Amino acid sequence: MAAAAARALRASRPGLQQAACAARRSPLLASPTTTRPPGPRPPLGALGADGPRAGFSASAALARVHHFDTLKFVQRLKDEGFTEEQAVAMMQVLGDVIEESIQNLTRTMVLREDQERATYTQKVDFAKLRSELLTADSTESGLTRASHERLTNELAKLNSRLRDEIQRTQASVRLDLNLEKGRIREEANVQDLKIKETETRIEQETAVLREKLEAVKFQTLQWLVGVCTGTAALILGAWRLLM
C-alpha cells in the first residue's frame, strides 16, 4: 500500500509542480480566499456513502481551493487498493501540506509592485550616491588643482627670491673681494716705497761710511809717513852724532 501511495504521489507530481510554480509567480495565492477556514475538520464518515462524488460535494462546502486534481488523485489511490475513506484522508492531508507549503512560500515573497518600488528606490539612491560622489570628486579635484597651482606659484616666488638673494650675495662678495684686493695692492705699494726708501737710505749711509773710511785711511797713511820720516830723521841724526 505504501508503494501504491508513492505511485499515486508520482502521478500527481506534475500537478503539484504546476501549483508551486503558480504560487511563485502570483502572490495572490496567499490571499485569505485560498486558506482553509478555521474549525474542526469533518469526520471521514460525513463524506457520505454515495461514493467519491458525495464526499467531494461535502468537502466543497468547506470552500477550499485545491491545487491539483483531487478526484483523479482519489481515484488513483482507490485503483491501487485504498479504501475511499483512506484515499480521501490522504488527499486532504496532501492538500493541507500543499496549502501550508504555498503559504510558507508566499510569506517569504513580496509583491511585484513592492519589488519594483524597492528596485526603483535603489536605482534612485544609487544615482544620487553617484551624483554625490561625482560632485565630491570634482570638488576635491578642484581643490587639489587650486592647491597645486598655489604651491607652484609659491615655489616660483621662492625660487625668484632665492635667485635674487644669491645674486646680491655674489655681488657683495665680489665688491668685498675687489675692495680687499685694492687695499692689499695699496699696502703692497706702500711697502714697496718703504723698501725703496730704506734701500736708498742704506746706500747713502754706506757711501758716507765709505767716505769716512777713505778719510781715516788717508789720515793714517799721513801719520805713518810722518812717523816714518821722523824716525828716519832721528836715526840719521843719531848716526851722524855717532860717526
Tab-separated table of C-alpha atoms in Angstrom:
chain	number	residue	atom	x	y	z
A	1	MET	CA	0.000	0.000	0.000
A	2	ALA	CA	2.920	2.317	0.672
A	3	ALA	CA	4.166	1.605	-2.828
A	4	ALA	CA	0.738	2.409	-4.199
A	5	ALA	CA	0.682	5.716	-2.319
A	6	ALA	CA	4.111	6.563	-3.691
A	7	ARG	CA	2.981	5.807	-7.229
A	8	ALA	CA	-0.091	7.979	-6.696
A	9	LEU	CA	2.084	10.817	-5.454
A	10	ARG	CA	4.361	10.454	-8.500
A	11	ALA	CA	1.313	10.510	-10.737
A	12	SER	CA	0.131	13.748	-9.141
A	13	ARG	CA	3.599	15.358	-9.126
A	14	PRO	CA	3.080	17.383	-12.364
A	15	GLY	CA	0.009	18.973	-10.852
A	16	LEU	CA	1.898	19.765	-7.648
A	17	GLN	CA	4.785	21.299	-9.593
A	18	GLN	CA	2.374	23.460	-11.581
A	19	ALA	CA	0.720	24.606	-8.353
A	20	ALA	CA	4.090	25.505	-6.803
A	21	CYS	CA	5.132	27.439	-9.915
A	22	ALA	CA	1.842	29.292	-9.884
A	23	ALA	CA	2.403	30.161	-6.230
A	24	ARG	CA	5.843	31.547	-7.013
A	25	ARG	CA	4.584	33.618	-9.944
A	26	SER	CA	1.499	35.090	-8.315
A	27	PRO	CA	1.402	36.334	-4.717
A	28	LEU	CA	-2.379	36.245	-4.774
A	29	LEU	CA	-2.264	32.608	-3.701
A	30	ALA	CA	-1.583	33.828	-0.192
A	31	SER	CA	-4.908	35.635	-0.039
A	32	PRO	CA	-7.405	34.595	2.613
A	33	THR	CA	-9.726	33.102	-0.041
A	34	THR	CA	-7.336	30.171	-0.602
A	35	THR	CA	-6.866	29.187	3.018
A	36	ARG	CA	-8.906	26.572	4.730
A	37	PRO	CA	-11.417	28.197	7.069
A	38	PRO	CA	-10.822	27.613	10.763
A	39	GLY	CA	-12.701	24.960	12.599
A	40	PRO	CA	-12.513	21.242	13.149
A	41	ARG	CA	-12.188	19.017	10.129
A	42	PRO	CA	-15.370	16.965	9.426
A	43	PRO	CA	-15.115	13.273	10.141
A	44	LEU	CA	-14.479	10.869	7.360
A	45	GLY	CA	-17.945	9.365	7.710
A	46	ALA	CA	-19.501	12.724	6.956
A	47	LEU	CA	-18.288	12.398	3.393
A	48	GLY	CA	-21.204	10.111	2.659
A	49	ALA	CA	-21.597	6.614	1.367
A	50	ASP	CA	-22.608	7.580	-2.158
A	51	GLY	CA	-19.073	7.336	-3.425
A	52	PRO	CA	-16.447	9.934	-4.188
A	53	ARG	CA	-18.901	12.446	-5.583
A	54	ALA	CA	-20.803	12.638	-2.274
A	55	GLY	CA	-17.524	13.131	-0.423
A	56	PHE	CA	-16.432	15.849	-2.771
A	57	SER	CA	-19.794	17.585	-2.508
A	58	ALA	CA	-19.383	17.619	1.250
A	59	SER	CA	-15.835	18.920	1.020
A	60	ALA	CA	-16.945	21.547	-1.455
A	61	ALA	CA	-18.914	23.108	1.354
A	62	LEU	CA	-15.603	23.949	3.009
A	63	ALA	CA	-14.868	26.432	0.187
A	64	ARG	CA	-11.353	25.145	-0.310
A	65	VAL	CA	-9.327	25.687	-3.459
A	66	HIS	CA	-7.240	22.642	-4.337
A	67	HIS	CA	-4.105	22.974	-6.421
A	68	PHE	CA	-4.292	19.537	-8.029
A	69	ASP	CA	-6.917	17.155	-9.416
A	70	THR	CA	-8.338	15.666	-6.207
A	71	LEU	CA	-10.799	13.391	-7.978
A	72	LYS	CA	-8.102	11.860	-10.125
A	73	PHE	CA	-5.809	11.503	-7.101
A	74	VAL	CA	-8.528	9.736	-5.019
A	75	GLN	CA	-9.465	7.520	-7.938
A	76	ARG	CA	-5.832	6.547	-8.431
A	77	LEU	CA	-5.493	5.633	-4.764
A	78	LYS	CA	-8.674	3.546	-4.926
A	79	ASP	CA	-7.306	1.783	-8.002
A	80	GLU	CA	-4.193	0.938	-6.015
A	81	GLY	CA	-6.236	-0.755	-3.281
A	82	PHE	CA	-7.031	2.019	-0.819
A	83	THR	CA	-10.496	2.441	0.562
A	84	GLU	CA	-12.466	5.562	-0.188
A	85	GLU	CA	-12.013	6.927	3.326
A	86	GLN	CA	-8.247	6.344	3.195
A	87	ALA	CA	-7.963	7.909	-0.248
A	88	VAL	CA	-9.980	10.967	0.785
A	89	ALA	CA	-7.961	11.295	4.021
A	90	MET	CA	-4.663	11.112	2.115
A	91	MET	CA	-5.994	13.664	-0.383
A	92	GLN	CA	-6.928	16.035	2.446
A	93	VAL	CA	-3.550	15.571	4.144
A	94	LEU	CA	-1.746	16.183	0.866
A	95	GLY	CA	-3.917	19.250	0.229
A	96	ASP	CA	-3.093	20.596	3.683
A	97	VAL	CA	0.617	20.012	3.099
A	98	ILE	CA	0.498	21.763	-0.285
A	99	GLU	CA	-1.522	24.643	1.146
A	100	GLU	CA	0.881	25.090	4.055
A	101	SER	CA	3.867	24.936	1.700
A	102	ILE	CA	2.322	27.578	-0.557
A	103	GLN	CA	1.546	29.796	2.421
A	104	ASN	CA	5.135	29.432	3.666
A	105	LEU	CA	6.375	30.389	0.218
A	106	THR	CA	4.077	33.389	-0.043
A	107	ARG	CA	5.162	34.658	3.390
A	108	THR	CA	8.727	34.976	2.172
A	109	MET	CA	7.714	36.564	-1.124
A	110	VAL	CA	6.923	40.171	-1.897
A	111	LEU	CA	4.599	41.826	-4.348
A	112	ARG	CA	5.963	42.677	-7.744
A	113	GLU	CA	4.990	46.300	-7.194
A	114	ASP	CA	6.947	46.351	-3.922
A	115	GLN	CA	9.923	44.769	-5.631
A	116	GLU	CA	9.763	47.256	-8.489
A	117	ARG	CA	9.359	50.101	-5.988
A	118	ALA	CA	12.377	48.860	-3.993
A	119	THR	CA	14.374	48.460	-7.217
A	120	TYR	CA	13.419	51.981	-8.309
A	121	THR	CA	14.327	53.335	-4.862
A	122	GLN	CA	17.683	51.572	-5.022
A	123	LYS	CA	18.307	52.974	-8.508
A	124	VAL	CA	17.407	56.473	-7.315
A	125	ASP	CA	19.651	56.088	-4.267
A	126	PHE	CA	22.462	54.768	-6.445
A	127	ALA	CA	22.062	57.647	-8.907
A	128	LYS	CA	22.034	60.127	-6.008
A	129	LEU	CA	25.111	58.491	-4.486
A	130	ARG	CA	26.851	58.523	-7.863
A	131	SER	CA	25.994	62.205	-8.319
A	132	GLU	CA	27.273	62.999	-4.827
A	133	LEU	CA	30.457	61.031	-5.478
A	134	LEU	CA	30.990	62.826	-8.793
A	135	THR	CA	30.349	66.186	-7.127
A	136	ALA	CA	32.722	65.348	-4.276
A	137	ASP	CA	35.299	64.090	-6.774
A	138	SER	CA	35.055	67.246	-8.877
A	139	THR	CA	35.222	69.400	-5.734
A	140	GLU	CA	38.245	67.527	-4.431
A	141	SER	CA	39.863	67.717	-7.870
A	142	GLY	CA	39.255	71.478	-7.991
A	143	LEU	CA	40.663	71.966	-4.504
A	144	THR	CA	43.674	69.795	-5.316
A	145	ARG	CA	44.281	71.675	-8.568
A	146	ALA	CA	43.987	75.033	-6.792
A	147	SER	CA	46.363	73.878	-4.050
A	148	HIS	CA	48.812	72.627	-6.687
A	149	GLU	CA	48.716	75.931	-8.559
A	150	ARG	CA	49.123	77.876	-5.311
A	151	LEU	CA	52.112	75.750	-4.286
A	152	THR	CA	53.594	76.124	-7.779
A	153	ASN	CA	53.288	79.916	-7.596
A	154	GLU	CA	54.795	79.991	-4.111
A	155	LEU	CA	57.698	77.809	-5.252
A	156	ALA	CA	58.271	80.087	-8.245
A	157	LYS	CA	58.281	83.133	-5.942
A	158	LEU	CA	60.679	81.411	-3.542
A	159	ASN	CA	62.977	80.456	-6.426
A	160	SER	CA	62.968	84.040	-7.715
A	161	ARG	CA	63.628	85.416	-4.220
A	162	LEU	CA	66.413	82.900	-3.632
A	163	ARG	CA	67.958	83.760	-7.002
A	164	ASP	CA	67.883	87.469	-6.140
A	165	GLU	CA	69.444	86.798	-2.741
A	166	ILE	CA	72.193	84.708	-4.343
A	167	GLN	CA	72.895	87.418	-6.913
A	168	ARG	CA	73.037	90.111	-4.216
A	169	THR	CA	75.314	87.963	-2.086
A	170	GLN	CA	77.609	87.268	-5.030
A	171	ALA	CA	77.721	90.976	-5.905
A	172	SER	CA	78.510	91.866	-2.279
A	173	VAL	CA	81.233	89.222	-2.125
A	174	ARG	CA	82.723	90.426	-5.414
A	175	LEU	CA	82.692	94.023	-4.132
A	176	ASP	CA	84.359	92.989	-0.885
A	177	LEU	CA	86.955	90.982	-2.793
A	178	ASN	CA	87.679	93.899	-5.121
A	179	LEU	CA	87.978	96.288	-2.172
A	180	GLU	CA	90.259	93.858	-0.370
A	181	LYS	CA	92.368	93.439	-3.487
A	182	GLY	CA	92.656	97.243	-3.847
A	183	ARG	CA	93.612	97.614	-0.186
A	184	ILE	CA	96.196	94.848	-0.442
A	185	ARG	CA	97.565	96.420	-3.616
A	186	GLU	CA	97.835	99.816	-1.920
A	187	GLU	CA	99.541	98.275	1.092
A	188	ALA	CA	101.938	96.445	-1.234
A	189	ASN	CA	102.756	99.727	-2.998
A	190	VAL	CA	103.329	101.430	0.347
A	191	GLN	CA	105.600	98.605	1.443
A	192	ASP	CA	107.484	98.805	-1.861
A	193	LEU	CA	108.001	102.543	-1.351
A	194	LYS	CA	109.217	101.963	2.191
A	195	ILE	CA	111.589	99.262	0.996
A	196	LYS	CA	112.929	101.544	-1.718
A	197	GLU	CA	113.372	104.362	0.785
A	198	THR	CA	115.179	102.006	3.157
A	199	GLU	CA	117.447	100.804	0.357
A	200	THR	CA	118.199	104.392	-0.642
A	201	ARG	CA	118.999	105.344	2.940
A	202	ILE	CA	121.211	102.301	3.349
A	203	GLU	CA	123.064	103.181	0.158
A	204	GLN	CA	123.518	106.762	1.343
A	205	GLU	CA	124.810	105.679	4.739
A	206	THR	CA	127.100	103.152	3.062
A	207	ALA	CA	128.516	105.900	0.839
A	208	VAL	CA	129.065	108.154	3.869
A	209	LEU	CA	130.833	105.345	5.721
A	210	ARG	CA	132.954	104.639	2.686
A	211	GLU	CA	133.992	108.295	2.515
A	212	LYS	CA	134.804	108.294	6.232
A	213	LEU	CA	136.884	105.150	5.819
A	214	GLU	CA	138.772	106.732	2.945
A	215	ALA	CA	139.436	109.821	5.050
A	216	VAL	CA	140.631	107.753	8.019
A	217	LYS	CA	142.802	105.671	5.736
A	218	PHE	CA	144.345	108.839	4.256
A	219	GLN	CA	144.964	110.309	7.704
A	220	THR	CA	146.519	107.041	8.861
A	221	LEU	CA	148.833	106.991	5.866
A	222	GLN	CA	149.787	110.587	6.545
A	223	TRP	CA	150.524	109.751	10.163
A	224	LEU	CA	152.542	106.711	9.201
A	225	VAL	CA	154.516	108.743	6.684
A	226	GLY	CA	155.208	111.390	9.296
A	227	VAL	CA	156.246	108.833	11.882
A	228	CYS	CA	158.473	107.044	9.425
A	229	THR	CA	160.007	110.330	8.304
A	230	GLY	CA	160.658	111.431	11.878
A	231	THR	CA	162.094	108.090	12.817
A	232	ALA	CA	164.368	108.150	9.788
A	233	ALA	CA	165.480	111.680	10.658
A	234	LEU	CA	166.238	110.666	14.230
A	235	ILE	CA	168.159	107.659	13.078
A	236	LEU	CA	170.159	109.751	10.634
A	237	GLY	CA	170.853	112.371	13.296
A	238	ALA	CA	171.957	109.772	15.780
A	239	TRP	CA	174.164	108.105	13.221
A	240	ARG	CA	175.785	111.447	12.402
A	241	LEU	CA	176.410	112.091	16.010
A	242	LEU	CA	177.984	108.751	16.483
A	243	MET	CA	180.103	108.987	13.418
